[in-house]
Tab-separated table of C-alpha atoms (C1' of nucleotides) in Angstrom:
chain	number	residue	atom	x	y	z
A	1	MET	CA	-28.759	-10.606	-6.999
A	2	TRP	CA	-25.205	-9.280	-6.924
A	3	VAL	CA	-25.196	-5.457	-7.202
A	4	ARG	CA	-22.618	-2.719	-6.874
A	5	ILE	CA	-22.859	-0.147	-4.120
A	6	GLU	CA	-22.745	2.802	-6.541
A	7	ASP	CA	-26.056	1.567	-8.010
A	8	ILE	CA	-27.694	0.758	-4.680
A	9	GLY	CA	-30.342	3.491	-4.989
A	10	GLU	CA	-31.995	1.518	-7.795
A	11	TYR	CA	-32.701	-1.410	-5.487
A	12	GLU	CA	-34.607	0.199	-2.616
A	13	GLY	CA	-36.830	-2.370	-0.910
A	14	LYS	CA	-35.200	-5.262	-2.764
A	15	GLU	CA	-32.989	-8.018	-1.492
A	16	VAL	CA	-29.466	-7.765	-2.909
A	17	GLU	CA	-26.049	-9.268	-2.478
A	18	ILE	CA	-22.903	-7.151	-1.992
A	19	ARG	CA	-19.477	-8.675	-2.528
A	20	GLY	CA	-16.798	-6.678	-0.817
A	21	TRP	CA	-14.652	-6.053	2.213
A	22	LEU	CA	-15.278	-4.869	5.750
A	23	PHE	CA	-14.335	-1.187	5.888
A	24	ASN	CA	-15.105	-0.558	9.542
A	25	SER	CA	-17.563	-1.734	12.150
A	26	ARG	CA	-19.305	-0.519	15.296
A	27	SER	CA	-21.357	-2.430	17.776
A	28	SER	CA	-23.834	-1.812	20.554
A	29	GLY	CA	-24.168	-5.299	21.931
A	30	LYS	CA	-27.377	-6.397	20.269
A	31	ILE	CA	-26.829	-4.496	17.027
A	32	HIS	CA	-23.759	-4.374	14.792
A	33	PHE	CA	-23.118	-1.752	12.137
A	34	ILE	CA	-20.753	-3.025	9.472
A	35	LEU	CA	-19.433	-0.694	6.788
A	36	ILE	CA	-18.936	-2.658	3.591
A	37	ARG	CA	-16.927	-1.383	0.642
A	38	ASP	CA	-16.930	-3.000	-2.780
A	39	GLY	CA	-14.693	-0.651	-4.736
A	40	THR	CA	-17.585	1.443	-6.028
A	41	GLY	CA	-18.726	2.825	-2.696
A	42	ILE	CA	-19.396	2.131	0.948
A	43	ILE	CA	-22.665	1.039	2.504
A	44	GLN	CA	-23.641	0.390	6.097
A	45	GLY	CA	-25.019	-3.015	6.913
A	46	VAL	CA	-27.176	-3.341	10.010
A	47	VAL	CA	-27.080	-6.692	11.802
A	48	VAL	CA	-29.671	-7.050	14.549
A	49	LYS	CA	-29.680	-9.876	17.095
A	50	GLY	CA	-32.751	-12.027	16.628
A	51	GLU	CA	-33.257	-10.910	13.030
A	52	VAL	CA	-30.389	-13.077	11.753
A	53	PRO	CA	-29.271	-16.570	12.786
A	54	ASP	CA	-27.063	-16.461	15.887
A	55	ASP	CA	-23.970	-17.621	13.988
A	56	VAL	CA	-24.366	-14.749	11.513
A	57	PHE	CA	-24.753	-12.269	14.369
A	58	GLU	CA	-21.621	-13.646	16.002
A	59	LEU	CA	-19.702	-13.530	12.715
A	60	ALA	CA	-20.581	-9.848	12.317
A	61	ASP	CA	-18.979	-9.240	15.696
A	62	GLU	CA	-15.799	-11.135	14.828
A	63	LEU	CA	-15.123	-9.596	11.422
A	64	THR	CA	-11.791	-7.816	11.217
A	65	GLN	CA	-11.068	-4.765	9.085
A	66	GLU	CA	-10.672	-5.702	5.364
A	67	SER	CA	-12.102	-9.211	5.801
A	68	SER	CA	-13.668	-10.210	2.504
A	69	ILE	CA	-17.386	-10.893	2.821
A	70	ILE	CA	-20.494	-11.535	0.758
A	71	VAL	CA	-23.484	-9.879	2.394
A	72	ARG	CA	-27.162	-10.405	1.577
A	73	GLY	CA	-29.846	-8.009	2.755
A	74	ILE	CA	-32.670	-5.592	2.031
A	75	VAL	CA	-31.842	-2.121	0.729
A	76	ARG	CA	-33.598	0.663	2.602
A	77	LYS	CA	-33.434	4.403	2.780
A	78	ASP	CA	-32.391	5.715	6.183
A	79	PRO	CA	-31.246	9.225	7.015
A	80	ARG	CA	-29.148	7.818	9.869
A	81	ALA	CA	-27.032	5.775	7.454
A	82	PRO	CA	-23.888	7.251	5.928
A	83	GLY	CA	-24.729	7.546	2.234
A	84	GLY	CA	-28.495	7.613	2.765
A	85	TYR	CA	-29.034	3.904	2.104
A	86	GLU	CA	-28.316	0.953	4.328
A	87	LEU	CA	-28.557	-2.772	4.112
A	88	GLY	CA	-30.781	-4.709	6.528
A	89	VAL	CA	-28.503	-7.730	6.727
A	90	LYS	CA	-29.963	-11.236	6.406
A	91	ASP	CA	-26.814	-13.241	5.814
A	92	ILE	CA	-23.025	-12.866	5.760
A	93	LYS	CA	-20.645	-15.264	4.067
A	94	LEU	CA	-17.030	-14.994	5.150
A	95	VAL	CA	-14.613	-15.365	2.246
A	96	HIS	CA	-11.475	-14.578	4.223
A	97	LEU	CA	-10.902	-13.362	7.763
A	98	SER	CA	-8.273	-10.655	7.345
A	99	GLU	CA	-5.171	-10.512	9.499
A	100	SER	CA	-4.795	-7.364	11.576
A	101	TYR	CA	-4.869	-4.625	8.940
A	102	PRO	CA	-2.048	-2.079	9.156
A	103	ILE	CA	-3.957	0.947	7.839
A	104	THR	CA	-6.350	1.824	10.635
A	105	PRO	CA	-9.063	4.488	10.450
A	106	LYS	CA	-6.753	6.889	12.302
A	107	SER	CA	-3.985	9.052	10.897
A	108	HIS	CA	-0.761	7.747	9.393
A	109	GLY	CA	2.410	9.289	8.031
A	110	VAL	CA	3.218	9.493	4.332
A	111	ALA	CA	6.194	7.129	4.529
A	112	PHE	CA	4.118	4.454	6.249
A	113	LEU	CA	1.330	4.769	3.693
A	114	MET	CA	3.647	4.850	0.669
A	115	GLU	CA	5.289	1.611	1.855
A	116	ARG	CA	1.784	0.141	1.794
A	117	ARG	CA	0.545	1.799	-1.375
A	118	HIS	CA	-0.886	-1.558	-2.513
A	119	LEU	CA	-3.283	-1.373	0.451
A	120	TRP	CA	-3.579	2.408	0.676
A	121	ILE	CA	-5.440	2.549	-2.662
A	122	ARG	CA	-8.372	0.853	-0.887
A	123	SER	CA	-8.939	3.881	1.315
A	124	ARG	CA	-11.622	6.398	0.480
A	125	LYS	CA	-9.509	9.356	-0.512
A	126	GLN	CA	-7.050	7.422	-2.652
A	127	ASN	CA	-9.946	5.606	-4.279
A	128	ALA	CA	-11.580	8.919	-5.186
A	129	ILE	CA	-8.367	10.324	-6.671
A	130	LEU	CA	-7.751	7.286	-8.845
A	131	ARG	CA	-11.358	7.308	-10.064
A	132	ILE	CA	-10.903	10.927	-11.072
A	133	ARG	CA	-7.657	10.030	-12.812
A	134	ALA	CA	-9.499	7.442	-14.893
A	135	GLU	CA	-12.155	10.037	-15.737
A	136	VAL	CA	-9.490	12.558	-16.793
A	137	VAL	CA	-7.904	10.043	-19.162
A	138	ASN	CA	-11.267	8.936	-20.560
A	139	ALA	CA	-12.446	12.499	-21.080
A	140	ALA	CA	-9.223	13.515	-22.813
A	141	ARG	CA	-9.322	10.512	-25.122
A	142	GLU	CA	-12.990	10.970	-25.968
A	143	PHE	CA	-12.412	14.642	-26.690
A	144	LEU	CA	-9.534	13.935	-29.046
A	145	ASN	CA	-11.300	11.031	-30.736
A	146	LYS	CA	-14.320	13.215	-31.377
A	147	GLU	CA	-12.073	15.955	-32.774
A	148	GLY	CA	-10.699	13.531	-35.348
A	149	PHE	CA	-7.384	12.688	-33.689
A	150	LEU	CA	-6.074	9.167	-34.227
A	151	LEU	CA	-4.481	7.244	-31.382
A	152	VAL	CA	-0.952	6.240	-32.405
A	153	ASP	CA	1.132	4.492	-29.775
A	154	ALA	CA	4.717	5.640	-29.374
A	155	PRO	CA	7.557	3.271	-28.442
A	156	ILE	CA	8.916	3.098	-24.888
A	157	PHE	CA	12.411	1.865	-25.875
A	158	THR	CA	14.112	4.578	-27.877
A	159	PRO	CA	17.521	4.737	-29.541
A	160	SER	CA	18.344	8.316	-28.584
A	161	ALA	CA	17.617	11.227	-26.395
A	162	CYS	CA	15.290	13.963	-27.472
A	163	GLU	CA	17.140	16.293	-25.097
A	164	GLY	CA	20.546	15.788	-23.518
A	165	THR	CA	21.474	12.402	-22.130
A	166	THR	CA	21.600	13.322	-18.447
A	167	THR	CA	17.974	12.622	-17.608
A	168	LEU	CA	17.607	9.345	-19.483
A	169	PHE	CA	17.162	5.890	-18.029
A	170	GLU	CA	19.559	3.655	-19.928
A	171	VAL	CA	18.793	-0.024	-20.387
A	172	ASP	CA	20.738	-2.870	-21.947
A	173	TYR	CA	19.048	-3.680	-25.237
A	174	PHE	CA	20.739	-6.925	-26.340
A	175	GLY	CA	24.157	-5.410	-25.769
A	176	ARG	CA	23.325	-1.976	-27.148
A	177	PRO	CA	22.265	0.989	-25.076
A	178	ALA	CA	18.611	1.979	-25.297
A	179	TYR	CA	16.687	4.572	-23.369
A	180	LEU	CA	13.248	4.703	-21.843
A	181	SER	CA	11.152	7.291	-23.636
A	182	GLN	CA	11.015	10.800	-22.257
A	183	SER	CA	8.260	11.740	-24.663
A	184	GLY	CA	6.409	10.328	-27.610
A	185	GLN	CA	6.534	13.646	-29.379
A	186	LEU	CA	9.116	12.990	-32.079
A	187	TYR	CA	7.190	9.880	-33.113
A	188	MET	CA	3.937	11.849	-33.089
A	189	GLU	CA	5.518	14.285	-35.537
A	190	ALA	CA	6.103	11.347	-37.866
A	191	ALA	CA	2.581	10.078	-37.216
A	192	CYS	CA	0.867	13.405	-37.911
A	193	MET	CA	2.502	13.468	-41.343
A	194	ALA	CA	0.860	10.065	-41.888
A	195	PHE	CA	-2.554	10.694	-40.333
A	196	GLY	CA	-2.992	14.461	-39.989
A	197	LYS	CA	-4.128	14.678	-36.376
A	198	VAL	CA	-2.770	12.181	-33.860
A	199	TYR	CA	-2.132	11.632	-30.182
A	200	CYS	CA	-0.376	9.169	-27.956
A	201	LEU	CA	-0.953	8.294	-24.337
A	202	GLY	CA	1.696	6.622	-22.302
A	203	PRO	CA	4.347	6.711	-19.633
A	204	CYS	CA	7.402	8.938	-19.822
A	205	PHE	CA	10.590	8.405	-17.870
A	206	ARG	CA	12.966	10.960	-16.473
A	207	ALA	CA	16.050	10.091	-14.446
A	208	GLU	CA	16.110	13.504	-12.813
A	209	LYS	CA	17.047	13.756	-9.195
A	210	SER	CA	14.045	15.942	-8.549
A	211	LYS	CA	12.535	15.729	-5.119
A	212	THR	CA	9.472	17.962	-5.205
A	213	ARG	CA	5.715	17.592	-4.972
A	214	ARG	CA	5.429	17.963	-8.748
A	215	HIS	CA	7.888	15.330	-9.930
A	216	LEU	CA	7.832	11.616	-10.611
A	217	THR	CA	10.448	9.568	-12.454
A	218	GLU	CA	7.629	7.768	-14.294
A	219	PHE	CA	4.622	9.833	-15.308
A	220	TRP	CA	1.948	9.773	-17.991
A	221	GLN	CA	1.360	12.180	-20.815
A	222	ILE	CA	-1.207	12.605	-23.526
A	223	GLU	CA	0.473	14.162	-26.547
A	224	PRO	CA	-1.515	15.464	-29.530
A	225	GLU	CA	0.277	16.589	-32.685
A	226	ILE	CA	-1.372	18.347	-35.622
A	227	ALA	CA	-0.147	18.759	-39.203
A	228	TYR	CA	-0.787	22.097	-40.912
A	229	ALA	CA	-1.122	23.822	-37.547
A	230	ASP	CA	0.611	26.718	-35.865
A	231	ILE	CA	1.160	27.684	-32.227
A	232	ASN	CA	-2.278	29.295	-31.975
A	233	ASP	CA	-4.040	26.213	-33.279
A	234	ALA	CA	-2.250	24.091	-30.683
A	235	MET	CA	-3.114	26.457	-27.835
A	236	GLU	CA	-6.732	26.431	-28.887
A	237	VAL	CA	-6.907	22.621	-28.825
A	238	ALA	CA	-5.093	22.596	-25.479
A	239	GLU	CA	-7.525	24.947	-23.765
A	240	ARG	CA	-10.595	23.201	-25.139
A	241	LEU	CA	-9.153	19.860	-24.060
A	242	VAL	CA	-8.521	21.019	-20.504
A	243	ALA	CA	-11.905	22.752	-20.235
A	244	CYS	CA	-13.611	19.591	-21.466
A	245	VAL	CA	-11.742	17.373	-18.998
A	246	VAL	CA	-12.635	19.628	-16.065
A	247	GLU	CA	-16.268	19.759	-17.128
A	248	ARG	CA	-16.469	15.970	-17.398
A	249	VAL	CA	-14.985	15.421	-13.943
A	250	LEU	CA	-17.416	17.945	-12.440
A	251	GLU	CA	-20.275	16.172	-14.164
A	252	ARG	CA	-19.410	12.540	-13.471
A	253	ARG	CA	-17.188	12.565	-10.379
A	254	LYS	CA	-19.006	14.966	-8.109
A	255	ARG	CA	-19.086	12.451	-5.273
A	256	GLU	CA	-15.340	11.942	-5.464
A	257	LEU	CA	-14.642	15.684	-5.486
A	258	GLU	CA	-16.855	16.027	-2.413
A	259	MET	CA	-15.003	13.177	-0.737
A	260	LEU	CA	-11.770	15.078	-1.360
A	261	GLU	CA	-13.377	18.269	-0.039
A	262	ARG	CA	-12.337	19.996	-3.242
A	263	ASN	CA	-13.630	23.537	-3.567
A	264	THR	CA	-15.208	23.214	-7.022
A	265	GLU	CA	-15.966	26.910	-7.490
A	266	VAL	CA	-12.637	27.464	-9.207
A	267	LEU	CA	-13.240	24.501	-11.504
A	268	GLU	CA	-16.794	25.549	-12.349
A	269	LYS	CA	-15.642	28.982	-13.520
A	270	ILE	CA	-13.253	27.623	-16.117
A	271	LYS	CA	-14.197	28.812	-19.612
A	272	VAL	CA	-12.337	29.081	-22.891
A	273	PRO	CA	-10.438	31.077	-24.005
A	274	PHE	CA	-7.783	30.962	-21.275
A	275	PRO	CA	-5.686	34.076	-20.654
A	276	ARG	CA	-2.511	34.302	-22.759
A	277	ILE	CA	0.586	36.212	-21.752
A	278	SER	CA	3.943	36.253	-23.438
A	279	TYR	CA	7.151	35.301	-21.691
A	280	ASP	CA	8.161	38.971	-21.894
A	281	GLU	CA	4.991	40.026	-20.093
A	282	ALA	CA	5.405	37.273	-17.514
A	283	VAL	CA	8.919	38.458	-16.662
A	284	LYS	CA	7.618	42.011	-16.369
A	285	ILE	CA	4.834	40.904	-13.984
A	286	LEU	CA	7.286	38.946	-11.835
A	287	LYS	CA	9.685	41.885	-11.656
A	288	GLU	CA	6.850	44.195	-10.633
A	289	LYS	CA	6.068	41.761	-7.832
A	290	GLY	CA	9.665	42.063	-6.723
A	291	MET	CA	10.799	38.593	-7.715
A	292	ASP	CA	14.358	37.804	-8.605
A	293	ILE	CA	14.354	36.981	-12.315
A	294	GLU	CA	16.231	38.159	-15.403
A	295	TRP	CA	15.029	37.954	-18.986
A	296	GLY	CA	16.277	34.713	-20.489
A	297	GLU	CA	15.953	32.615	-17.334
A	298	ASP	CA	13.448	29.816	-17.046
A	299	PHE	CA	10.814	30.039	-14.328
A	300	GLY	CA	11.385	28.195	-11.068
A	301	ALA	CA	8.614	26.840	-8.890
A	302	PRO	CA	8.184	30.121	-6.933
A	303	HIS	CA	7.857	32.064	-10.213
A	304	GLU	CA	5.200	29.722	-11.550
A	305	THR	CA	3.296	29.918	-8.282
A	306	GLU	CA	3.457	33.705	-8.219
A	307	LEU	CA	2.226	33.932	-11.823
A	308	ALA	CA	-0.529	31.428	-11.144
A	309	ASN	CA	-1.734	33.516	-8.230
A	310	SER	CA	-2.557	36.266	-10.710
A	311	PHE	CA	-5.070	34.074	-12.526
A	312	SER	CA	-8.144	32.143	-11.458
A	313	SER	CA	-8.128	29.831	-14.473
A	314	PRO	CA	-5.399	27.931	-16.277
A	315	PHE	CA	-3.418	30.304	-18.507
A	316	PHE	CA	-0.781	30.262	-21.221
A	317	VAL	CA	2.708	31.660	-21.192
A	318	HIS	CA	3.979	31.706	-24.767
A	319	ARG	CA	7.105	32.573	-26.778
A	320	TYR	CA	9.838	31.573	-24.338
A	321	PRO	CA	13.451	32.400	-25.204
A	322	LYS	CA	14.766	29.918	-27.741
A	323	LYS	CA	17.756	28.915	-25.642
A	324	ILE	CA	15.706	27.553	-22.720
A	325	LYS	CA	13.491	25.411	-24.930
A	326	ALA	CA	14.063	22.157	-26.836
A	327	PHE	CA	15.861	21.965	-30.174
A	328	TYR	CA	12.743	21.229	-32.243
A	329	MET	CA	10.893	24.429	-31.286
A	330	LYS	CA	10.347	26.788	-34.195
A	331	GLU	CA	11.972	30.186	-34.042
A	332	ASP	CA	9.602	33.152	-33.741
A	333	PRO	CA	9.694	34.892	-37.173
A	334	ASP	CA	9.167	38.228	-35.378
A	335	ASN	CA	12.093	37.779	-32.994
A	336	PRO	CA	14.903	35.238	-33.521
A	337	GLU	CA	15.601	35.214	-29.766
A	338	LEU	CA	12.193	33.641	-29.116
A	339	SER	CA	10.573	30.295	-29.867
A	340	LEU	CA	6.978	29.528	-30.805
A	341	SER	CA	6.570	27.579	-27.585
A	342	PHE	CA	3.968	27.663	-24.849
A	343	ASP	CA	3.214	26.263	-21.427
A	344	MET	CA	-0.154	26.038	-19.756
A	345	LEU	CA	0.031	26.700	-16.037
A	346	ALA	CA	-2.690	25.573	-13.665
A	347	PRO	CA	-3.979	28.052	-11.089
A	348	GLU	CA	-3.680	27.616	-7.314
A	349	GLY	CA	0.052	26.988	-7.518
A	350	TYR	CA	-0.021	23.656	-9.375
A	351	GLY	CA	2.377	24.852	-12.051
A	352	GLU	CA	2.928	23.613	-15.577
A	353	ILE	CA	0.430	21.038	-16.781
A	354	ILE	CA	1.074	21.434	-20.516
A	355	GLY	CA	4.175	22.127	-22.557
A	356	GLY	CA	3.987	22.543	-26.296
A	357	GLY	CA	4.616	24.619	-29.359
A	358	GLN	CA	5.089	24.840	-33.071
A	359	ARG	CA	7.866	22.629	-34.409
A	360	GLU	CA	10.683	23.675	-36.726
A	361	GLU	CA	9.654	22.242	-40.112
A	362	ARG	CA	12.602	23.515	-42.203
A	363	LEU	CA	15.456	21.044	-42.728
A	364	GLU	CA	18.390	23.483	-42.579
A	365	LYS	CA	17.063	25.344	-39.525
A	366	LEU	CA	16.504	22.077	-37.694
A	367	LYS	CA	20.010	20.836	-38.528
A	368	GLU	CA	21.455	24.082	-37.177
A	369	SER	CA	19.464	23.690	-34.014
A	370	ILE	CA	20.605	20.089	-33.489
A	371	LYS	CA	24.194	21.261	-33.865
A	372	ARG	CA	23.651	24.177	-31.479
A	373	HIS	CA	22.289	21.784	-28.856
A	374	ASN	CA	25.274	19.424	-29.306
A	375	LEU	CA	23.078	16.512	-30.296
A	376	PRO	CA	24.303	13.744	-32.630
A	377	GLU	CA	22.734	14.388	-36.033
A	378	SER	CA	23.037	10.742	-37.001
A	379	ALA	CA	20.549	9.693	-34.328
A	380	PHE	CA	17.991	12.063	-35.803
A	381	GLU	CA	18.242	11.084	-39.474
A	382	TRP	CA	14.762	9.573	-39.441
A	383	TYR	CA	13.429	12.726	-37.786
A	384	LEU	CA	15.138	14.913	-40.405
A	385	ASP	CA	13.484	12.792	-43.106
A	386	LEU	CA	10.178	14.288	-41.976
A	387	ARG	CA	11.567	17.640	-43.206
A	388	ARG	CA	12.798	16.127	-46.504
A	389	TYR	CA	9.594	14.499	-47.633
A	390	GLY	CA	6.617	16.816	-47.693
A	391	THR	CA	7.313	18.902	-44.615
A	392	VAL	CA	4.527	21.171	-43.347
A	393	PRO	CA	4.082	23.530	-40.397
A	394	HIS	CA	2.911	21.504	-37.420
A	395	ALA	CA	2.380	21.913	-33.713
A	396	GLY	CA	1.467	19.922	-30.651
A	397	PHE	CA	1.721	19.627	-26.906
A	398	GLY	CA	1.902	17.222	-23.983
A	399	LEU	CA	-0.559	17.194	-21.099
A	400	GLY	CA	0.862	15.807	-17.870
A	401	ILE	CA	-1.776	13.485	-16.407
A	402	GLU	CA	-0.610	13.470	-12.773
A	403	ARG	CA	-0.266	17.230	-12.454
A	404	THR	CA	-3.667	17.706	-14.050
A	405	VAL	CA	-5.238	15.163	-11.696
A	406	ALA	CA	-3.494	16.672	-8.655
A	407	TRP	CA	-4.809	20.107	-9.593
A	408	ILE	CA	-8.387	18.954	-10.264
A	409	CYS	CA	-8.405	16.955	-7.018
A	410	GLY	CA	-6.779	19.757	-5.064
A	411	ILE	CA	-4.209	17.385	-3.570
A	412	HIS	CA	-0.780	18.463	-2.453
A	413	HIS	CA	1.513	15.983	-4.153
A	414	VAL	CA	1.494	14.221	-7.549
A	415	ARG	CA	2.513	10.948	-5.892
A	416	GLU	CA	-1.138	10.386	-4.944
A	417	ALA	CA	-2.345	11.058	-8.501
A	418	ILE	CA	-0.882	7.799	-9.872
A	419	PRO	CA	-1.604	4.285	-8.556
A	420	PHE	CA	1.996	3.255	-7.952
A	421	PRO	CA	4.312	6.265	-8.005
A	422	ARG	CA	7.957	5.983	-8.999
A	423	MET	CA	10.139	8.613	-7.410
A	424	LEU	CA	13.771	9.296	-6.671
A	425	ASP	CA	13.781	6.984	-3.649
A	426	THR	CA	10.597	5.011	-4.199
A	427	LEU	CA	10.501	1.832	-6.247
A	428	TYR	CA	8.445	-0.304	-3.818
A	429	PRO	CA	5.763	-1.620	-3.886
B	1	U	C1'	23.738	17.439	-4.733
B	2	C	C1'	22.474	21.405	-1.028
B	3	C	C1'	19.417	23.541	3.101
B	4	U	C1'	15.769	22.720	7.113
B	5	C	C1'	13.107	19.487	10.299
B	6	G	C1'	12.446	14.674	12.208
B	7	G	C1'	13.365	9.104	13.927
B	8	U	C1'	10.285	6.882	21.367
B	9	A	C1'	4.685	0.788	21.537
B	10	G	C1'	1.748	-1.915	15.276
B	11	C	C1'	0.236	3.616	14.026
B	12	U	C1'	0.120	9.104	15.376
B	13	C	C1'	2.752	11.564	18.926
B	14	A	C1'	4.143	13.699	24.189
B	15	G	C1'	8.389	13.284	27.260
B	16	U	C1'	14.746	18.133	26.738
B	17	G	C1'	19.764	15.134	32.540
B	18	G	C1'	16.926	11.369	37.610
B	19	U	C1'	11.024	5.094	37.781
B	20	A	C1'	9.223	4.598	29.639
B	21	G	C1'	3.899	7.752	28.652
B	22	A	C1'	-1.091	8.998	25.986
B	23	G	C1'	-4.658	8.301	22.095
B	24	C	C1'	-5.777	4.938	18.290
B	25	G	C1'	-5.134	-0.238	16.697
B	26	G	C1'	-4.939	-5.595	18.907
B	27	C	C1'	-7.016	-9.004	22.753
B	28	C	C1'	-10.986	-9.743	26.842
B	29	G	C1'	-15.691	-7.852	28.759
B	30	G	C1'	-20.227	-4.349	28.497
B	31	C	C1'	-23.901	-1.665	25.609
B	32	U	C1'	-30.546	-2.285	20.452
B	33	G	C1'	-29.151	3.321	15.911
B	34	U	C1'	-23.784	3.666	15.716
B	35	U	C1'	-21.471	7.833	12.373
B	36	A	C1'	-13.120	7.752	12.678
B	37	A	C1'	-19.223	5.196	18.215
B	38	C	C1'	-18.703	4.834	23.452
B	39	C	C1'	-17.315	2.594	28.585
B	40	G	C1'	-13.989	-0.846	31.690
B	41	G	C1'	-9.690	-4.048	31.680
B	42	C	C1'	-5.116	-6.553	29.515
B	43	A	C1'	-0.864	-7.215	26.496
B	44	G	C1'	2.629	-4.426	23.858
B	45	G	C1'	9.505	-0.848	24.108
B	46	U	C1'	17.112	-2.528	21.381
B	47	C	C1'	13.773	5.417	22.769
B	48	G	C1'	17.166	4.688	14.395
B	49	C	C1'	22.634	2.702	14.754
B	50	A	C1'	27.712	3.350	16.719
B	51	G	C1'	30.849	5.929	19.854
B	52	G	C1'	31.577	9.835	23.601
B	53	U	C1'	30.432	13.259	28.074
B	54	U	C1'	28.174	12.222	33.041
B	55	C	C1'	27.309	9.222	39.461
B	56	G	C1'	23.209	8.793	35.941
B	57	A	C1'	21.459	9.786	28.785
B	58	A	C1'	15.311	8.905	25.100
B	59	U	C1'	17.175	13.829	26.673
B	60	C	C1'	23.877	16.714	25.876
B	61	C	C1'	28.164	15.979	21.958
B	62	U	C1'	30.292	13.465	17.316
B	63	G	C1'	29.726	10.290	13.144
B	64	C	C1'	26.583	7.282	10.219
B	65	C	C1'	21.717	5.375	8.428
B	66	C	C1'	16.625	6.319	7.256
B	67	G	C1'	12.345	9.621	6.394
B	68	A	C1'	9.737	14.348	5.412
B	69	G	C1'	9.586	19.431	3.551
B	70	G	C1'	11.977	22.737	0.283
B	71	A	C1'	15.810	24.229	-3.377
B	72	G	C1'	18.492	23.042	-7.602
B	73	C	C1'	17.503	20.125	-11.859
B	74	C	C1'	13.022	19.673	-14.974
B	75	A	C1'	10.278	17.793	-23.606
RNA sequence: UCCUCGGUAGCUCAGUGGUAGAGCGGCCGGCUGUUAACCGGCAGGUCGCAGGUUCGAAUCCUGCCCGAGGAGCCA
């Protein structure tokens, strides 16, 4: 019977078949220990001379790292085995004898591993991260589905920028210029007027020449948008979403977090509501800490890190100055200098994981804003229509998947939080 | 785009003016409970590239290429 290693505990004492690859092996002459991985886990197979046919014993000795094999044996509990269970091997079928595998069990540099990302994802740590990523996406989608949000897919080819044109990837669309989407948000605004509560999940593209541990040129976002909602409603959904995602990963991916040696104490303490500070307060805190910042400036990485160090859970910074936020942000009725925008910053120096806010729903105000930002009004006619035909207050946000995964996993760089990262200088493999 | 650091065996690195090195990986041999096993042996090099200084350059100088870290930029 073909079983998966993650379920092996259910088959104690039974004969099973594992289909996988040789992870590593050790030998003591008359006994070989072969570590088999199948994508769900790793189990040690024990091959003893005399207990298997001679050709099987010899094969176990000749197996190279990453050779694909089908192994039959009896599952038994053994405290000496990594993982607690081992396989008393009865037979090994060789599917392919691997060539000398470049990623050895010793240390390698980042450049070497990134060049071999297609193989690197087989290794334990990368495997754990990508499993957690899948859990994060599943948890977020299940949360939103349960809350009555409808999945509405946004286009990837778009006719215009939603910000300036400097950070867009331009492509030739049958002789016309088109751009890869930076965000599904504008389309979600249309969709929420059709369905009430919606979200999209997909890749976003930014042609920024950013070279930091928090940037990719292609990254994924989940973007909810809610009709008849204000900034507070959006923040409340955002914090419950993040709390739910963290809880789910703790519950279902404990093994992976252990593998990553993630200190889960911080994650376990996360409870709604998250702290909320205004941009004004944030600037005051940073100035008190002696940081170089003036009111009206956006936060740089050191500012975000410093702020994050003041909190042990994710927290909101809200009501940023209007001029450093996007054109569609609604003006704060209490202060025309401010916008009804917010960011959620992760603790432990991971920075912004959510950006959102209440959108400007009034036609004239939005037109003014488009003009002020030097954007071509003609490209936004469809978007302005949303303010002509039954406009309502609405709000939403975008959760960056890679930054969220990097934070939950406690890894240093977002490039490991996505299977095949696209960065300034990385387009291969 | 800017700043800093780096490029030596397949990999990770040591060697800072005088014979090219180690550990891991590979190959060969040994070992009946290994835990990134261990022990013995063997093979493996355009010292990033080009020029210069010097009796002599992996080592010093200049330029270029590539990589990493950070900054700026960043719905």
